[in-house]
C-alpha cells in the first residue's frame, strides 16, 4: 500500500485496501459514498477522483485510515522518511503505529480515557447510514489488529484499536441502520472493546483495561450473544488472575473464577474445542491463585482433552492461539505459583522452542522462563535468557507485560553487576508509554 501511494497509483491503493478487508466494490462504495462503477473506474485508472487531495483525505476519513498513512503520497517514498537535513545525519521515519489517535505514543495513555468517553468521540466521522458493508469492514480491521497484536504487542496496536472502537461506538449511537445491522454492530464493537482491553492489559494499564472490558461487556449484553459475552468474561478472568498474583488478594482470584465459570455456563452449547480448552485454562489459573492444586491439575488435563478433539469450524479467530504450547505455558505459570520453578523451566523451555508461537507470546514466555530460572537459583542463565529478548522490547515487541516479568531479573543483574542487562532493561522501560506494573485496581 505504501508503495502504491508513493508511486501515486491510487487505483492500486484502493484495490489493496479492498483485498485486505475482503470488501466488494459495492461494499467499499457504500462506505465511502461512491457508486460501485466509480470504485471500479478508480481501480482501473479510468477516473482520477482520488488525485484530488481533498477527495483522497475524505476517502481515508470515511475508512478511518489515519491521515498520516497518506504521507508517502506527499513524500514520494514508501518508507515515509522525512529528511531534516542532507548534512545533519538526522531523519524522521514514518511509523504507522505512532500518532494514530492524534497523539504520539508517549502521551497516548493520558489521552486514552478521553478518547473512549463521549467527549472524545466528536472528532471521529461516521456515516449517516450504516449497512452490512460497514460491519464487514470493522470485522476485517478487527482481525487485522488482532494479527498485529500477536506480532507486536499491545503498545503499538492500542492507539489505532481504540480509535476504531470509538468509531464503531459512534456508528451505533449516531448512524441509522436496520435491526439486523444494529445487532451485528453491537457484536463487532464488543469484540473491538475486548481487544482494546487486552491491548491495554498487555501495555500495563490495568485501570484502562478494566474500563474497556466493562464497556465491551455492556455491548455484549446489548447484543444478547453468548459467544461475544464469553469472549469478554474470559479476558476479565485473565486480568483478575493477574491482579490476584501481583496483589496477593484472594478476592481477585475468586473474581477470576466467577468470570471463568460464567463464561463456561454461557458456552455450554458452543462446539468449539479451542474455546472450551481456553475456559479450562482460565479456570485452572484462578484455582492455582486460590491454592487449589488438585483443581488446577484437573482443569489443565481437561484443557488438553478438549484440544485433542481437533479443530472445528466454530473455532473463532481469537481462539487460534490456544495450542499445546499455550497449555504448557499455563501449566508452567501454575507450577511457579505452587513453588515448583524447576517444573516451570522445563515447560517454558518447550514453549519458547515452538516455532509456531507468535513473536509476542514467545517473548513473554521467554521472560517467564528467565524468572523461573532465577527462582531456581540460576541467576547467570536467567540474565542470559532475559538479554535474548531485551533488544526487541519497546522496539519490535511493545508488550510492557513482558518487560514487567523481567523486573526481578533486573534486580539480580544489578547485584551481579551485569551492566549490559541493566542498561538494556532501562532503555526498554523508557521506551514504553504505559504505566508501571503497579497500575493496579
Short mmCIF file of C-alpha atoms in Angstrom, two decimals:
data_model
loop_
_atom_site.label_atom_id
_atom_site.label_comp_id
_atom_site.label_asym_id
_atom_site.label_seq_id
_atom_site.Cartn_x
_atom_site.Cartn_y
_atom_site.Cartn_z
CA UNK A 1 0.00 0.00 0.00
CA UNK A 2 2.82 2.42 0.84
CA UNK A 3 4.50 1.65 -2.47
CA UNK A 4 1.27 2.31 -4.36
CA UNK A 5 0.79 5.62 -2.54
CA UNK A 6 4.40 6.67 -3.12
CA UNK A 7 4.05 5.90 -6.84
CA UNK A 8 0.69 7.75 -6.95
CA UNK A 9 -1.01 4.53 -8.05
CA UNK A 10 -4.20 5.35 -6.22
CA UNK A 11 -6.26 2.76 -8.06
CA UNK A 12 -3.89 0.09 -6.79
CA UNK A 13 -4.15 1.61 -3.31
CA UNK A 14 -7.93 1.10 -3.40
CA UNK A 15 -7.58 -2.46 -4.73
CA UNK A 16 -5.13 -3.36 -1.95
CA UNK A 17 -7.48 -1.89 0.65
CA UNK A 18 -10.39 -3.94 -0.66
CA UNK A 19 -8.32 -7.13 -0.80
CA UNK A 20 -7.10 -6.63 2.78
CA UNK A 21 -10.61 -6.13 4.12
CA UNK A 22 -12.48 -8.59 1.90
CA UNK A 23 -14.90 -5.97 0.60
CA UNK A 24 -16.56 -5.87 -2.81
CA UNK A 25 -16.50 -2.72 -4.90
CA UNK A 26 -20.13 -2.17 -3.95
CA UNK A 27 -19.32 -2.57 -0.24
CA UNK A 28 -16.47 -0.08 -0.37
CA UNK A 29 -18.58 2.32 -2.39
CA UNK A 30 -21.29 2.21 0.26
CA UNK A 31 -18.74 3.04 2.96
CA UNK A 32 -17.12 5.99 1.18
CA UNK A 33 -20.25 7.30 -0.55
CA UNK A 34 -19.34 6.40 -4.14
CA UNK A 35 -21.04 4.11 -6.64
CA UNK A 36 -19.72 0.68 -7.49
CA UNK A 37 -18.95 1.85 -11.01
CA UNK A 38 -16.93 4.79 -9.68
CA UNK A 39 -14.85 2.48 -7.46
CA UNK A 40 -14.29 0.23 -10.47
CA UNK A 41 -13.12 3.13 -12.64
CA UNK A 42 -10.81 4.40 -9.87
CA UNK A 43 -9.19 0.98 -9.62
CA UNK A 44 -8.69 0.66 -13.36
CA UNK A 45 -7.36 4.21 -13.66
CA UNK A 46 -10.27 5.42 -15.75
CA UNK A 47 -11.22 8.00 -13.14
CA UNK A 48 -8.84 10.27 -11.25
CA UNK A 49 -11.14 11.20 -8.36
CA UNK A 50 -8.58 10.44 -5.64
CA UNK A 51 -5.87 12.54 -7.27
CA UNK A 52 -7.67 15.50 -5.75
CA UNK A 53 -6.07 15.57 -2.29
CA UNK A 54 -9.33 16.66 -0.73
CA UNK A 55 -11.08 13.58 -2.12
CA UNK A 56 -8.21 11.34 -1.03
CA UNK A 57 -8.40 12.66 2.53
CA UNK A 58 -12.20 12.31 2.53
CA UNK A 59 -11.82 8.72 1.31
CA UNK A 60 -9.31 7.97 4.08
CA UNK A 61 -11.52 9.55 6.73
CA UNK A 62 -14.53 7.51 5.61
CA UNK A 63 -12.47 4.32 6.04
CA UNK A 64 -10.95 5.64 9.29
CA UNK A 65 -7.48 5.36 7.79
CA UNK A 66 -5.13 7.66 9.76
CA UNK A 67 -4.16 10.60 7.59
CA UNK A 68 -0.51 10.00 8.38
CA UNK A 69 -0.74 6.81 6.32
CA UNK A 70 -1.10 9.05 3.26
CA UNK A 71 2.29 10.64 3.85
CA UNK A 72 4.02 8.63 1.06
CA UNK A 73 1.77 10.45 -1.45
CA UNK A 74 3.39 13.74 -0.47
CA UNK A 75 6.94 12.48 0.03
CA UNK A 76 7.09 10.13 -2.94
CA UNK A 77 8.79 7.43 -0.87
CA UNK A 78 7.21 4.32 0.59
CA UNK A 79 9.47 4.40 3.64
CA UNK A 80 7.98 7.76 4.56
CA UNK A 81 11.33 9.21 5.61
CA UNK A 82 11.43 12.93 6.30
CA UNK A 83 14.99 14.12 5.72
CA UNK A 84 15.51 17.02 8.10
CA UNK A 85 18.81 17.96 6.50
CA UNK A 86 21.06 16.23 3.96
CA UNK A 87 24.02 17.10 6.17
CA UNK A 88 22.68 16.62 9.69
CA UNK A 89 22.59 12.84 9.61
CA UNK A 90 19.15 13.03 11.20
CA UNK A 91 15.86 11.82 9.85
CA UNK A 92 12.36 11.06 10.97
CA UNK A 93 10.88 7.77 9.85
CA UNK A 94 7.16 7.42 9.45
CA UNK A 95 5.86 4.59 11.63
CA UNK A 96 2.23 3.59 11.25
CA UNK A 97 1.97 2.64 14.90
CA UNK A 98 2.61 6.18 16.17
CA UNK A 99 0.25 9.13 16.48
CA UNK A 100 -2.66 7.13 15.10
CA UNK A 101 -5.04 8.70 17.58
CA UNK A 102 -3.70 12.20 17.08
CA UNK A 103 -1.07 11.89 19.81
CA UNK A 104 2.29 10.19 20.00
CA UNK A 105 2.81 7.01 21.98
CA UNK A 106 4.44 8.71 24.95
CA UNK A 107 1.41 10.87 25.64
CA UNK A 108 -1.17 8.37 24.50
CA UNK A 109 -2.04 6.83 27.85
CA UNK A 110 -3.18 10.18 29.21
CA UNK A 111 -5.43 10.68 26.19
CA UNK A 112 -6.89 7.20 26.10
CA UNK A 113 -9.62 7.71 28.66
CA UNK A 114 -10.77 10.86 26.88
CA UNK A 115 -10.96 9.09 23.55
CA UNK A 116 -13.15 6.26 24.81
CA UNK A 117 -15.54 8.59 26.61
CA UNK A 118 -18.25 10.59 24.86
CA UNK A 119 -16.24 13.81 24.92
CA UNK A 120 -13.58 12.30 22.69
CA UNK A 121 -15.87 10.88 20.04
CA UNK A 122 -16.81 14.12 18.29
CA UNK A 123 -13.52 14.06 16.37
CA UNK A 124 -14.45 10.82 14.60
CA UNK A 125 -16.52 10.83 11.41
CA UNK A 126 -19.30 8.29 10.96
CA UNK A 127 -21.72 7.55 8.09
CA UNK A 128 -25.29 8.76 8.11
CA UNK A 129 -26.43 5.22 7.44
CA UNK A 130 -24.52 2.02 8.21
CA UNK A 131 -25.08 -1.29 6.45
CA UNK A 132 -23.55 -4.77 6.33
CA UNK A 133 -20.51 -3.42 4.46
CA UNK A 134 -19.57 -1.27 7.46
CA UNK A 135 -19.84 -4.32 9.72
CA UNK A 136 -17.62 -6.39 7.41
CA UNK A 137 -15.10 -3.58 7.26
CA UNK A 138 -14.97 -3.27 11.06
CA UNK A 139 -14.62 -7.04 11.39
CA UNK A 140 -11.77 -7.11 8.85
CA UNK A 141 -9.98 -4.30 10.69
CA UNK A 142 -10.51 -6.11 13.99
CA UNK A 143 -8.97 -9.30 12.61
CA UNK A 144 -6.01 -7.34 11.21
CA UNK A 145 -5.38 -5.62 14.52
CA UNK A 146 -5.52 -8.98 16.29
CA UNK A 147 -2.82 -10.34 13.99
CA UNK A 148 -0.68 -7.26 14.57
CA UNK A 149 -1.04 -7.75 18.31
CA UNK A 150 0.34 -11.28 18.02
CA UNK A 151 3.41 -9.86 16.27
CA UNK A 152 3.94 -6.56 18.09
CA UNK A 153 2.13 -6.48 21.41
CA UNK A 154 -0.28 -4.01 22.93
CA UNK A 155 1.71 -0.78 22.90
CA UNK A 156 1.99 -0.50 19.13
CA UNK A 157 -1.55 -1.55 18.29
CA UNK A 158 -3.53 0.12 21.07
CA UNK A 159 -3.94 3.67 19.64
CA UNK A 160 -5.50 2.62 16.36
CA UNK A 161 -7.58 -0.11 18.01
CA UNK A 162 -9.09 2.38 20.44
CA UNK A 163 -9.83 4.80 17.63
CA UNK A 164 -11.60 2.06 15.67
CA UNK A 165 -13.54 1.03 18.78
CA UNK A 166 -14.56 4.64 19.34
CA UNK A 167 -15.69 4.98 15.72
CA UNK A 168 -17.77 1.82 15.98
CA UNK A 169 -19.43 3.16 19.12
CA UNK A 170 -20.23 6.42 17.34
CA UNK A 171 -21.82 4.47 14.49
CA UNK A 172 -24.03 2.65 16.99
CA UNK A 173 -25.06 5.92 18.61
CA UNK A 174 -25.37 8.27 15.63
CA UNK A 175 -25.92 6.33 12.40
CA UNK A 176 -29.13 4.82 11.04
CA UNK A 177 -29.28 1.07 10.37
CA UNK A 178 -31.60 -1.91 10.30
CA UNK A 179 -32.19 -4.09 13.36
CA UNK A 180 -30.01 -6.86 11.93
CA UNK A 181 -27.14 -4.49 11.15
CA UNK A 182 -27.51 -3.00 14.63
CA UNK A 183 -27.16 -6.44 16.20
CA UNK A 184 -24.02 -7.14 14.16
CA UNK A 185 -22.61 -3.73 15.08
CA UNK A 186 -23.06 -4.46 18.78
CA UNK A 187 -21.18 -7.76 18.46
CA UNK A 188 -18.24 -6.43 16.46
CA UNK A 189 -17.96 -3.34 18.66
CA UNK A 190 -17.94 -5.52 21.78
CA UNK A 191 -15.15 -7.61 20.26
CA UNK A 192 -13.25 -4.40 19.48
CA UNK A 193 -13.67 -3.28 23.08
CA UNK A 194 -12.41 -6.64 24.31
CA UNK A 195 -9.37 -6.39 22.04
CA UNK A 196 -8.69 -2.86 23.29
CA UNK A 197 -8.97 -4.09 26.87
CA UNK A 198 -6.46 -6.84 26.15
CA UNK A 199 -4.08 -4.39 24.47
CA UNK A 200 -4.26 -2.04 27.46
CA UNK A 201 -3.64 -5.03 29.74
CA UNK A 202 -0.60 -6.06 27.70
CA UNK A 203 0.55 -2.44 27.80
CA UNK A 204 0.48 -2.48 31.61
CA UNK A 205 -2.53 -0.19 32.07
CA UNK A 206 -4.83 -2.25 34.26
CA UNK A 207 -7.28 0.55 35.10
CA UNK A 208 -7.97 1.32 31.45
CA UNK A 209 -8.20 -2.37 30.59
CA UNK A 210 -10.82 -2.85 33.28
CA UNK A 211 -12.86 0.08 31.97
CA UNK A 212 -12.70 -1.19 28.40
CA UNK A 213 -13.77 -4.69 29.42
CA UNK A 214 -16.78 -3.24 31.18
CA UNK A 215 -17.70 -1.26 28.05
CA UNK A 216 -17.33 -4.41 25.97
CA UNK A 217 -19.50 -6.34 28.43
CA UNK A 218 -22.32 -3.82 28.19
CA UNK A 219 -22.23 -4.03 24.40
CA UNK A 220 -22.23 -7.83 24.53
CA UNK A 221 -25.25 -7.74 26.82
CA UNK A 222 -27.00 -5.48 24.32
CA UNK A 223 -26.27 -7.93 21.52
CA UNK A 224 -27.53 -10.84 23.67
CA UNK A 225 -24.93 -13.08 22.02
CA UNK A 226 -23.39 -15.82 24.15
CA UNK A 227 -20.16 -16.10 22.16
CA UNK A 228 -19.47 -12.38 22.40
CA UNK A 229 -20.11 -12.37 26.15
CA UNK A 230 -17.86 -15.40 26.64
CA UNK A 231 -15.03 -13.51 24.95
CA UNK A 232 -15.37 -10.62 27.41
CA UNK A 233 -15.67 -12.82 30.51
CA UNK A 234 -12.59 -14.87 29.62
CA UNK A 235 -10.49 -11.73 29.23
CA UNK A 236 -11.79 -10.36 32.51
CA UNK A 237 -10.90 -13.67 34.17
CA UNK A 238 -7.35 -13.39 32.81
CA UNK A 239 -6.91 -9.89 34.18
CA UNK A 240 -8.37 -10.76 37.58
CA UNK A 241 -5.99 -13.72 37.89
CA UNK A 242 -3.09 -11.40 37.12
CA UNK A 243 -4.27 -8.90 39.71
CA UNK A 244 -4.57 -11.72 42.23
CA UNK A 245 -0.98 -12.65 41.52
CA UNK A 246 0.50 -9.16 41.89
CA UNK A 247 -1.67 -8.13 44.84
CA UNK A 248 -1.86 -11.41 46.71
CA UNK A 249 -5.59 -10.83 47.25
CA UNK A 250 -7.72 -13.96 47.24
CA UNK A 251 -10.75 -11.85 46.37
CA UNK A 252 -9.33 -11.14 42.92
CA UNK A 253 -8.75 -14.87 42.36
CA UNK A 254 -12.34 -15.60 43.38
CA UNK A 255 -13.49 -12.94 40.94
CA UNK A 256 -11.41 -14.58 38.20
CA UNK A 257 -13.07 -17.90 38.91
CA UNK A 258 -16.54 -16.31 38.81
CA UNK A 259 -15.78 -14.77 35.43
CA UNK A 260 -14.41 -18.05 34.05
CA UNK A 261 -17.36 -20.03 35.43
CA UNK A 262 -19.78 -17.55 33.87
CA UNK A 263 -18.02 -17.99 30.52
CA UNK A 264 -18.29 -21.77 30.95
CA UNK A 265 -22.02 -21.54 31.56
CA UNK A 266 -22.64 -19.26 28.56
CA UNK A 267 -20.53 -21.52 26.32
CA UNK A 268 -22.23 -24.74 27.35
CA UNK A 269 -23.83 -25.13 23.90
CA UNK A 270 -20.76 -23.96 21.94
CA UNK A 271 -19.00 -26.65 19.89
CA UNK A 272 -15.51 -25.11 19.64
CA UNK A 273 -12.85 -27.32 21.31
CA UNK A 274 -10.41 -24.41 21.47
CA UNK A 275 -12.94 -22.27 23.28
CA UNK A 276 -13.62 -24.92 25.89
CA UNK A 277 -9.89 -25.55 26.29
CA UNK A 278 -9.38 -21.83 26.92
CA UNK A 279 -12.16 -21.79 29.52
CA UNK A 280 -10.44 -24.66 31.34
CA UNK A 281 -7.13 -22.77 31.25
CA UNK A 282 -8.67 -19.64 32.75
CA UNK A 283 -10.34 -21.73 35.45
CA UNK A 284 -7.04 -23.50 36.14
CA UNK A 285 -5.22 -20.21 36.62
CA UNK A 286 -7.88 -18.96 39.02
CA UNK A 287 -7.74 -22.17 41.05
CA UNK A 288 -3.97 -22.04 41.40
CA UNK A 289 -4.20 -18.48 42.66
CA UNK A 290 -6.61 -19.83 45.28
CA UNK A 291 -4.10 -22.53 46.22
CA UNK A 292 -6.25 -25.40 44.94
CA UNK A 293 -3.63 -27.57 43.25
CA UNK A 294 -5.96 -30.51 42.61
CA UNK A 295 -8.46 -28.32 40.71
CA UNK A 296 -5.58 -26.70 38.82
CA UNK A 297 -4.25 -30.06 37.64
CA UNK A 298 -7.73 -31.30 36.74
CA UNK A 299 -8.50 -28.28 34.58
CA UNK A 300 -5.14 -28.42 32.80
CA UNK A 301 -5.82 -32.07 31.93
CA UNK A 302 -9.32 -31.19 30.72
CA UNK A 303 -7.91 -28.40 28.55
CA UNK A 304 -5.61 -30.92 26.86
CA UNK A 305 -8.53 -33.30 26.34
CA UNK A 306 -10.53 -30.54 24.68
CA UNK A 307 -7.66 -29.57 22.38
CA UNK A 308 -7.13 -33.17 21.32
CA UNK A 309 -10.62 -33.16 19.84
CA UNK A 310 -9.07 -31.23 16.95
CA UNK A 311 -10.12 -28.17 15.02
CA UNK A 312 -13.73 -27.22 14.42
CA UNK A 313 -15.43 -24.77 12.03
CA UNK A 314 -16.79 -22.94 15.08
CA UNK A 315 -13.30 -22.12 16.39
CA UNK A 316 -13.21 -18.30 16.46
CA UNK A 317 -10.18 -16.45 15.13
CA UNK A 318 -9.42 -15.07 18.59
CA UNK A 319 -9.05 -18.63 19.97
CA UNK A 320 -6.36 -19.68 17.47
CA UNK A 321 -3.57 -19.03 19.97
CA UNK A 322 -4.85 -21.93 22.11
CA UNK A 323 -2.33 -24.66 21.30
CA UNK A 324 -0.40 -27.29 23.22
CA UNK A 325 2.28 -24.66 23.82
CA UNK A 326 -0.27 -22.32 25.38
CA UNK A 327 -1.40 -25.11 27.70
CA UNK A 328 2.25 -25.74 28.62
CA UNK A 329 2.61 -22.05 29.35
CA UNK A 330 -0.38 -22.03 31.68
CA UNK A 331 0.85 -25.17 33.42
CA UNK A 332 4.24 -23.53 33.90
CA UNK A 333 2.62 -20.42 35.39
CA UNK A 334 0.71 -22.63 37.78
CA UNK A 335 3.75 -24.50 38.98
CA UNK A 336 5.57 -21.22 39.57
CA UNK A 337 2.77 -20.14 41.89
CA UNK A 338 2.82 -23.56 43.56
CA UNK A 339 6.52 -23.25 44.34
CA UNK A 340 7.88 -25.65 41.70
CA UNK A 341 10.01 -23.42 39.42
CA UNK A 342 12.08 -26.34 38.11
CA UNK A 343 8.96 -27.86 36.50
CA UNK A 344 8.16 -24.43 35.10
CA UNK A 345 11.61 -24.17 33.49
CA UNK A 346 11.06 -27.38 31.52
CA UNK A 347 7.60 -26.31 30.39
CA UNK A 348 8.63 -22.78 29.44
CA UNK A 349 11.61 -24.16 27.51
CA UNK A 350 9.23 -26.29 25.45
CA UNK A 351 7.04 -23.25 24.74
CA UNK A 352 9.81 -20.94 23.52
CA UNK A 353 11.19 -23.68 21.25
CA UNK A 354 7.87 -23.88 19.41
CA UNK A 355 8.41 -22.02 16.12
CA UNK A 356 4.64 -21.63 15.71
CA UNK A 357 4.45 -19.42 18.79
CA UNK A 358 3.77 -15.78 17.90
CA UNK A 359 6.61 -13.24 18.41
CA UNK A 360 4.75 -11.52 21.25
CA UNK A 361 3.95 -14.75 23.06
CA UNK A 362 7.43 -16.17 22.59
CA UNK A 363 8.94 -13.03 24.11
CA UNK A 364 6.52 -13.18 27.04
CA UNK A 365 7.18 -16.83 27.80
CA UNK A 366 10.94 -16.34 27.47
CA UNK A 367 10.66 -13.60 30.08
CA UNK A 368 8.73 -16.02 32.30
CA UNK A 369 11.47 -18.62 31.66
CA UNK A 370 14.05 -16.09 32.80
CA UNK A 371 12.12 -15.51 36.03
CA UNK A 372 11.73 -19.25 36.61
CA UNK A 373 15.48 -19.77 36.21
CA UNK A 374 16.05 -17.02 38.74
CA UNK A 375 13.70 -18.79 41.17
CA UNK A 376 15.77 -21.94 40.67
CA UNK A 377 18.89 -20.02 41.70
CA UNK A 378 20.48 -19.94 38.23
CA UNK A 379 20.99 -16.19 38.06
CA UNK A 380 23.51 -16.25 35.22
CA UNK A 381 21.25 -18.22 32.89
CA UNK A 382 18.27 -16.10 33.91
CA UNK A 383 20.16 -12.98 32.84
CA UNK A 384 21.21 -14.60 29.55
CA UNK A 385 17.61 -15.54 28.74
CA UNK A 386 16.44 -12.01 29.52
CA UNK A 387 19.17 -10.50 27.38
CA UNK A 388 17.96 -12.51 24.40
CA UNK A 389 14.71 -10.53 24.27
CA UNK A 390 15.58 -7.12 25.76
CA UNK A 391 16.84 -5.63 22.46
CA UNK A 392 13.39 -6.20 20.93
CA UNK A 393 11.30 -4.91 23.85
CA UNK A 394 9.92 -1.48 23.15
CA UNK A 395 11.08 -1.77 19.53
CA UNK A 396 9.77 -4.89 17.79
CA UNK A 397 7.69 -6.17 20.71
CA UNK A 398 5.77 -3.45 22.55
CA UNK A 399 4.49 -5.51 25.46
CA UNK A 400 5.04 -3.83 28.82
CA UNK A 401 3.65 -7.00 30.42
CA UNK A 402 6.70 -8.88 29.13
CA UNK A 403 9.14 -6.29 30.46
CA UNK A 404 7.46 -6.41 33.87
CA UNK A 405 8.23 -10.13 34.14
CA UNK A 406 11.94 -9.27 33.96
CA UNK A 407 11.95 -6.87 36.90
CA UNK A 408 13.19 -9.46 39.44
CA UNK A 409 15.94 -10.41 36.97
CA UNK A 410 16.86 -6.73 36.71
CA UNK A 411 17.37 -6.63 40.49
CA UNK A 412 19.55 -9.77 40.34
CA UNK A 413 21.56 -8.31 37.44
CA UNK A 414 22.30 -5.21 39.47
CA UNK A 415 23.57 -7.34 42.35
CA UNK A 416 25.85 -9.24 39.96
CA UNK A 417 26.98 -6.03 38.22
CA UNK A 418 25.60 -7.35 34.91
CA UNK A 419 25.70 -3.91 33.37
CA UNK A 420 24.53 -4.83 29.86
CA UNK A 421 21.29 -6.31 31.19
CA UNK A 422 20.64 -3.29 33.40
CA UNK A 423 21.29 -0.80 30.59
CA UNK A 424 19.11 -2.64 28.08
CA UNK A 425 16.31 -3.12 30.59
CA UNK A 426 16.31 0.58 31.46
CA UNK A 427 16.33 1.53 27.78
CA UNK A 428 13.32 -0.71 27.14
CA UNK A 429 11.50 0.69 30.17
CA UNK A 430 11.94 4.26 28.92
CA UNK A 431 10.52 3.34 25.52
CA UNK A 432 7.13 2.37 26.94
CA UNK A 433 4.37 4.87 27.50
CA UNK A 434 2.33 2.53 29.69
CA UNK A 435 2.41 2.95 33.47
CA UNK A 436 4.48 0.75 35.71
CA UNK A 437 3.08 -2.65 36.72
CA UNK A 438 1.84 -1.07 39.93
CA UNK A 439 -1.03 0.36 37.90
CA UNK A 440 -3.42 -1.98 39.65
CA UNK A 441 -7.02 -1.85 40.74
#
